[in-house]
CSV table of C-alpha atoms in Angstrom, one decimal:
chain,number,residue,atom,x,y,z
A,714,MET,CA,55.2,99.4,94.8
A,715,PRO,CA,56.3,95.9,95.7
A,716,SER,CA,58.5,95.8,92.6
A,717,PHE,CA,60.3,99.0,93.9
A,718,PHE,CA,61.2,97.2,97.2
A,719,ARG,CA,62.3,94.1,95.3
A,720,SER,CA,64.6,96.3,93.1
A,721,LEU,CA,66.0,98.0,96.1
A,722,ALA,CA,66.8,94.7,97.9
A,723,LEU,CA,68.5,93.3,94.8
A,724,HIS,CA,70.6,96.4,94.4
A,725,ALA,CA,71.8,96.1,98.1
A,726,LEU,CA,72.8,92.4,97.6
A,727,LEU,CA,74.8,93.2,94.5
A,728,THR,CA,76.6,96.1,96.2
A,729,GLY,CA,77.5,93.8,99.2
A,730,ALA,CA,78.9,91.1,96.9
A,731,LEU,CA,81.1,93.6,95.0
A,732,VAL,CA,82.6,95.0,98.2
A,733,ALA,CA,83.4,91.5,99.4
A,734,GLN,CA,85.2,90.7,96.2
A,735,VAL,CA,87.3,93.9,96.3
A,736,THR,CA,88.3,93.2,100.0
A,737,ASN,CA,89.4,89.6,99.3
A,738,ALA,CA,91.5,90.8,96.3
A,739,TYR,CA,94.2,92.2,98.7
A,740,PRO,CA,96.6,90.1,100.7
A,741,GLN,CA,96.1,90.0,104.5
A,742,PRO,CA,98.8,91.0,106.9
A,743,ALA,CA,101.4,88.3,107.7
A,744,LEU,CA,101.3,86.9,111.3
A,745,ALA,CA,104.5,86.0,113.1
A,746,ARG,CA,104.9,82.6,114.7
A,747,SER,CA,106.9,81.9,117.8
A,748,GLN,CA,108.9,79.0,116.4
A,749,GLU,CA,112.6,79.3,117.3
A,750,TYR,CA,115.6,78.9,115.0
A,751,ASP,CA,119.2,77.9,115.7
A,752,SER,CA,120.7,81.2,116.7
A,753,ILE,CA,117.8,83.5,116.5
A,754,THR,CA,116.3,83.3,120.0
A,755,GLY,CA,113.6,85.0,122.0
A,756,GLU,CA,110.1,86.2,121.1
A,757,PRO,CA,109.9,88.5,118.1
A,758,VAL,CA,109.8,92.1,119.2
A,759,ALA,CA,108.2,93.4,116.0
A,760,ILE,CA,106.2,92.2,113.0
A,761,VAL,CA,107.1,93.6,109.6
A,762,PRO,CA,104.0,95.1,108.1
A,763,SER,CA,102.7,93.7,104.8
A,764,VAL,CA,102.3,97.2,103.4
A,765,GLU,CA,105.4,99.4,103.0
A,766,VAL,CA,105.4,103.1,104.0
A,767,ASP,CA,104.9,104.2,100.4
A,768,GLY,CA,101.9,102.0,100.0
A,769,ASP,CA,103.4,99.3,97.9
A,770,LEU,CA,102.1,95.8,98.7
A,771,TYR,CA,104.7,93.2,99.5
A,772,LYS,CA,104.0,89.7,98.1
A,773,ARG,CA,105.8,87.5,100.5
A,774,SER,CA,105.9,83.7,100.4
A,775,ASN,CA,106.3,83.6,104.2
A,776,PRO,CA,105.4,85.8,107.2
A,777,LEU,CA,108.4,87.7,108.5
A,778,SER,CA,109.2,88.6,112.1
A,779,ILE,CA,112.0,90.5,113.7
A,780,ALA,CA,113.9,88.8,116.5
A,781,GLN,CA,116.2,91.8,117.3
A,782,GLU,CA,116.4,95.4,116.0
A,783,PRO,CA,119.1,98.0,116.3
A,784,ASP,CA,118.7,99.7,119.7
A,785,ARG,CA,121.5,102.3,119.7
A,786,SER,CA,123.5,104.6,117.5
A,787,TYR,CA,126.8,103.7,115.8
A,788,ASN,CA,129.7,106.0,115.1
A,789,CYS,CA,132.0,105.3,112.1
A,790,PRO,CA,135.4,107.0,112.6
A,791,ALA,CA,137.1,109.0,109.9
A,792,THR,CA,139.7,107.5,107.5
A,793,ASN,CA,141.9,108.9,104.8
A,794,ASN,CA,139.0,108.4,102.3
A,795,TYR,CA,135.9,109.1,104.4
A,796,GLY,CA,134.8,111.5,107.1
A,797,GLU,CA,133.3,110.5,110.4
A,798,THR,CA,129.7,109.4,110.1
A,799,SER,CA,127.1,108.6,112.7
A,800,TYR,CA,123.9,106.6,112.3
A,801,THR,CA,121.0,106.7,114.7
A,802,SER,CA,119.2,103.6,115.9
A,803,GLY,CA,116.2,104.7,113.8
A,804,GLN,CA,118.3,105.0,110.6
A,805,LEU,CA,119.8,101.6,111.2
A,806,LYS,CA,116.4,100.1,111.9
A,807,ALA,CA,114.9,101.5,108.7
A,808,ALA,CA,117.8,100.0,106.6
A,809,PHE,CA,117.6,96.7,108.5
A,810,ILE,CA,113.8,96.3,108.0
A,811,ARG,CA,114.1,97.1,104.3
A,812,ALA,CA,117.0,94.6,103.9
A,813,ALA,CA,115.0,91.9,105.8
A,814,GLN,CA,112.0,92.5,103.5
A,815,TYR,CA,114.2,92.2,100.4
A,816,ALA,CA,115.7,88.9,101.8
A,817,ASN,CA,112.3,87.5,102.5
A,818,ASP,CA,110.9,88.5,99.1
A,819,GLY,CA,114.0,87.0,97.4
A,820,GLN,CA,114.9,90.5,95.9
A,821,GLN,CA,118.3,92.1,95.5
A,822,ILE,CA,119.1,95.7,94.4
A,823,GLY,CA,122.2,97.4,93.0
A,824,ASP,CA,125.0,96.2,90.7
A,825,ARG,CA,126.3,94.1,93.6
A,826,ASN,CA,123.0,92.5,94.5
A,827,TYR,CA,122.2,93.6,98.0
A,828,PRO,CA,121.4,92.1,100.4
A,829,HIS,CA,123.7,89.2,99.9
A,830,THR,CA,125.6,86.7,102.0
A,831,PHE,CA,128.3,88.2,104.2
A,832,GLY,CA,131.2,85.9,103.2
A,833,ASN,CA,134.3,88.1,103.7
A,834,GLY,CA,135.8,85.6,106.2
A,835,GLU,CA,136.2,88.0,109.2
A,836,ASN,CA,135.5,87.0,112.7
A,837,LEU,CA,132.8,89.3,113.8
A,838,PRO,CA,132.8,90.6,117.4
A,839,PHE,CA,129.1,90.0,117.7
A,840,PRO,CA,127.1,86.8,117.6
A,841,CYS,CA,125.4,86.4,114.2
A,842,GLY,CA,125.0,82.7,113.5
A,843,ARG,CA,125.9,81.2,110.1
A,844,SER,CA,123.1,82.7,107.9
A,845,THR,CA,124.5,86.2,107.8
A,846,MET,CA,123.8,88.8,105.2
A,847,GLU,CA,124.9,92.4,104.6
A,848,PHE,CA,123.3,95.6,103.3
A,849,PRO,CA,124.8,99.0,102.6
A,850,LEU,CA,124.1,102.2,104.6
A,851,ASP,CA,123.8,105.4,102.7
A,852,ARG,CA,126.7,107.4,104.1
A,853,ASP,CA,126.0,110.3,101.8
A,854,SER,CA,122.4,110.6,103.2
A,855,PRO,CA,122.2,108.7,106.5
A,856,GLY,CA,118.5,109.5,106.8
A,857,SER,CA,117.8,107.6,103.5
A,858,VAL,CA,117.7,103.9,103.0
A,859,TYR,CA,120.1,102.5,100.3
A,860,SER,CA,118.3,102.3,97.0
A,861,GLY,CA,120.7,100.6,94.6
A,862,GLN,CA,123.2,103.3,93.8
A,863,SER,CA,126.9,102.6,93.4
A,864,VAL,CA,128.6,101.6,96.7
A,865,ARG,CA,132.1,102.8,95.6
A,866,THR,CA,131.8,105.6,98.3
A,867,LEU,CA,129.6,103.7,100.7
A,868,PRO,CA,131.8,101.5,102.9
A,869,ASP,CA,129.3,101.0,105.8
A,870,ARG,CA,127.2,97.9,106.1
A,871,ILE,CA,124.7,96.4,108.5
A,872,VAL,CA,125.1,92.7,109.1
A,873,PHE,CA,122.0,90.6,110.0
A,874,GLU,CA,121.0,87.0,110.3
A,875,PHE,CA,118.1,85.7,108.1
A,876,LYS,CA,116.4,82.4,108.6
A,877,ASP,CA,113.8,81.3,106.0
A,878,GLY,CA,111.7,78.5,107.4
A,879,LYS,CA,109.1,76.4,105.6
A,880,LYS,CA,106.2,78.5,106.8
A,881,ASP,CA,107.8,81.7,108.2
A,882,ALA,CA,111.0,83.7,108.3
A,883,LYS,CA,113.0,85.5,111.0
A,884,ALA,CA,115.6,88.2,110.8
A,885,LYS,CA,117.9,89.5,113.6
A,886,PHE,CA,120.1,92.6,113.5
A,887,CYS,CA,123.7,91.7,114.4
A,888,GLY,CA,125.9,94.7,114.1
A,889,HIS,CA,127.6,97.1,111.7
A,890,VAL,CA,130.9,97.0,109.8
A,891,VAL,CA,133.0,99.3,107.7
A,892,THR,CA,134.4,97.7,104.6
A,893,GLY,CA,137.5,98.8,102.8
A,894,ARG,CA,140.9,97.2,102.5
A,895,ARG,CA,139.7,94.9,105.2
A,896,ASN,CA,136.4,94.9,107.1
A,897,ILE,CA,136.4,96.7,110.4
A,898,ALA,CA,133.7,95.6,112.9
A,899,LEU,CA,132.5,98.3,115.3
A,900,ASP,CA,132.3,96.6,118.6
A,901,THR,CA,129.5,97.2,121.2
A,902,VAL,CA,131.9,97.3,124.2
A,903,PRO,CA,134.2,100.1,125.4
A,904,VAL,CA,137.4,100.6,123.3
A,905,ILE,CA,140.6,101.0,125.3
A,906,GLU,CA,143.2,101.1,122.5
A,907,GLU,CA,143.1,102.1,118.8
A,908,ALA,CA,145.7,102.1,116.1
A,909,VAL,CA,145.7,103.1,112.5
A,910,VAL,CA,147.7,101.1,109.9
A,911,VAL,CA,148.5,103.1,106.8
A,912,LYS,CA,149.4,101.4,103.5
A,913,GLY,CA,149.1,103.0,100.1
A,914,GLY,CA,147.3,106.0,101.5
A,915,ALA,CA,144.5,103.9,103.0
A,916,LYS,CA,143.9,103.8,106.7
A,917,VAL,CA,142.6,100.7,108.5
A,918,LEU,CA,141.3,101.1,112.0
A,919,GLY,CA,141.8,98.3,114.5
A,920,GLN,CA,139.9,98.3,117.8
A,921,ILE,CA,140.8,96.5,121.0
A,922,SER,CA,138.0,95.8,123.4
A,923,SER,CA,138.1,95.8,127.2
A,924,SER,CA,135.8,92.8,127.5
A,925,ALA,CA,137.1,89.8,129.4
A,926,GLU,CA,135.1,87.2,127.5
A,927,ALA,CA,137.2,84.5,125.9
A,928,ALA,CA,136.1,85.3,122.3
A,929,LYS,CA,137.0,89.0,122.7
A,930,LYS,CA,140.3,88.1,124.3
A,931,LYS,CA,141.1,86.0,121.2
A,932,ARG,CA,140.1,89.0,119.0
A,933,ILE,CA,142.4,91.3,121.0
A,934,ALA,CA,145.3,88.8,120.6
A,935,ASN,CA,144.7,88.7,116.8
A,936,ALA,CA,144.6,92.5,116.6
A,937,GLU,CA,147.9,92.8,118.5
A,938,ALA,CA,149.5,90.1,116.2
A,939,ALA,CA,148.3,92.0,113.2
A,940,PHE,CA,149.8,95.3,114.4
A,941,GLU,CA,153.2,93.5,115.1
A,942,ALA,CA,153.1,92.0,111.6
A,943,ALA,CA,152.5,95.5,110.2
A,944,VAL,CA,155.6,96.8,112.0
A,945,LYS,CA,157.7,94.0,110.7
A,946,ALA,CA,156.4,94.6,107.2
A,947,GLU,CA,157.5,98.3,107.6
A,948,PHE,CA,154.1,99.8,107.3
A,949,LEU,CA,153.7,103.3,108.7
A,950,ILE,CA,151.9,103.0,112.0
A,951,ASP,CA,150.4,106.0,113.9
A,952,ASP,CA,149.2,105.0,117.3
A,953,LEU,CA,147.0,107.9,118.1
A,954,GLY,CA,149.7,110.5,117.4
A,955,HIS,CA,152.2,109.2,120.0
A,956,ALA,CA,154.9,108.1,117.6
A,957,ASP,CA,155.5,107.6,113.9
A,958,LYS,CA,157.5,104.5,113.0
A,959,GLY,CA,158.7,103.5,109.6
A,960,LYS,CA,161.2,103.9,106.9
A,961,GLY,CA,161.1,107.7,107.0
A,962,GLU,CA,162.1,107.8,110.7
A,963,GLN,CA,164.8,105.1,110.2
A,964,GLY,CA,166.3,107.1,107.3
A,965,SER,CA,166.7,110.3,109.4
A,966,ALA,CA,168.4,108.5,112.3
C-alpha cells in the first residue's frame, strides 16, 4: 500500500514538471513602456498583442506600443482610373496595426517590399516626424488587409511613423495618401476649393484647406502656384465643372 502512494506522488510531480516546461516554451506578451520619442508623444493608447488574430505567434525583438491610431474614416475621391472609395476607421486601424507589426518584426511583403520608407518628397499636411513609412490599402477589398499582391491598381496608402528604440518600439498613425502621377494627401480639415489637373488622361486632385495655420497656408500657396503653372503649360483644367480651359477652347475662339 505505501508503494502505491509513492507511485501516485511521483506521477503527480512528473506531470507538474511537464506542464511547466510546455508553458515556458511560448513567448510572453510584450509590455509597453512609457518612454517618449522625438515626435511620438503621449501615453500609448493600445498595446499590440503578441498573438495575431489567426493564432500565429509573433517573434519580436522589442515590445511594440501604439501612440496613435486612426480615429475616423477617410474618403478617396474618384479619378479617371479609379472610382471613389471609403475606408472606415476600423479598416484603417487593421492595416496600420499589421504594418506596424511588420515594421517591428523587420518583415516586408509584396514585390515592392511594404512597409517601406515614405520617401516621395511631398510635404504632408499632417505631422509625421522623420521616420515615416507607408503601407498599401486594399482598394479592391477595403475590409481586407493588404497581403502582398500587386499594387498596380492599389493607389491608396497609410503613412505612419515608426521608432525602433533599444528596448522597445512605438508606432503612430499619421494619415492617408493617394499615389499616382503625384501623391495626394487627404487633409483632415475642411476643404473649400478643389481642382483637377488633367494630363495624358490622368487626373490629379489638389485640395486647398481652410485652416489658418502657417504650415497649411504655405501648402495653399504651393497648390495655387501649381495650378497657375499648369495653366501656363496648357494643361486642361476643370475647376469643378465651372469652365474648361486649354487648347481646344482657344482653337474654337
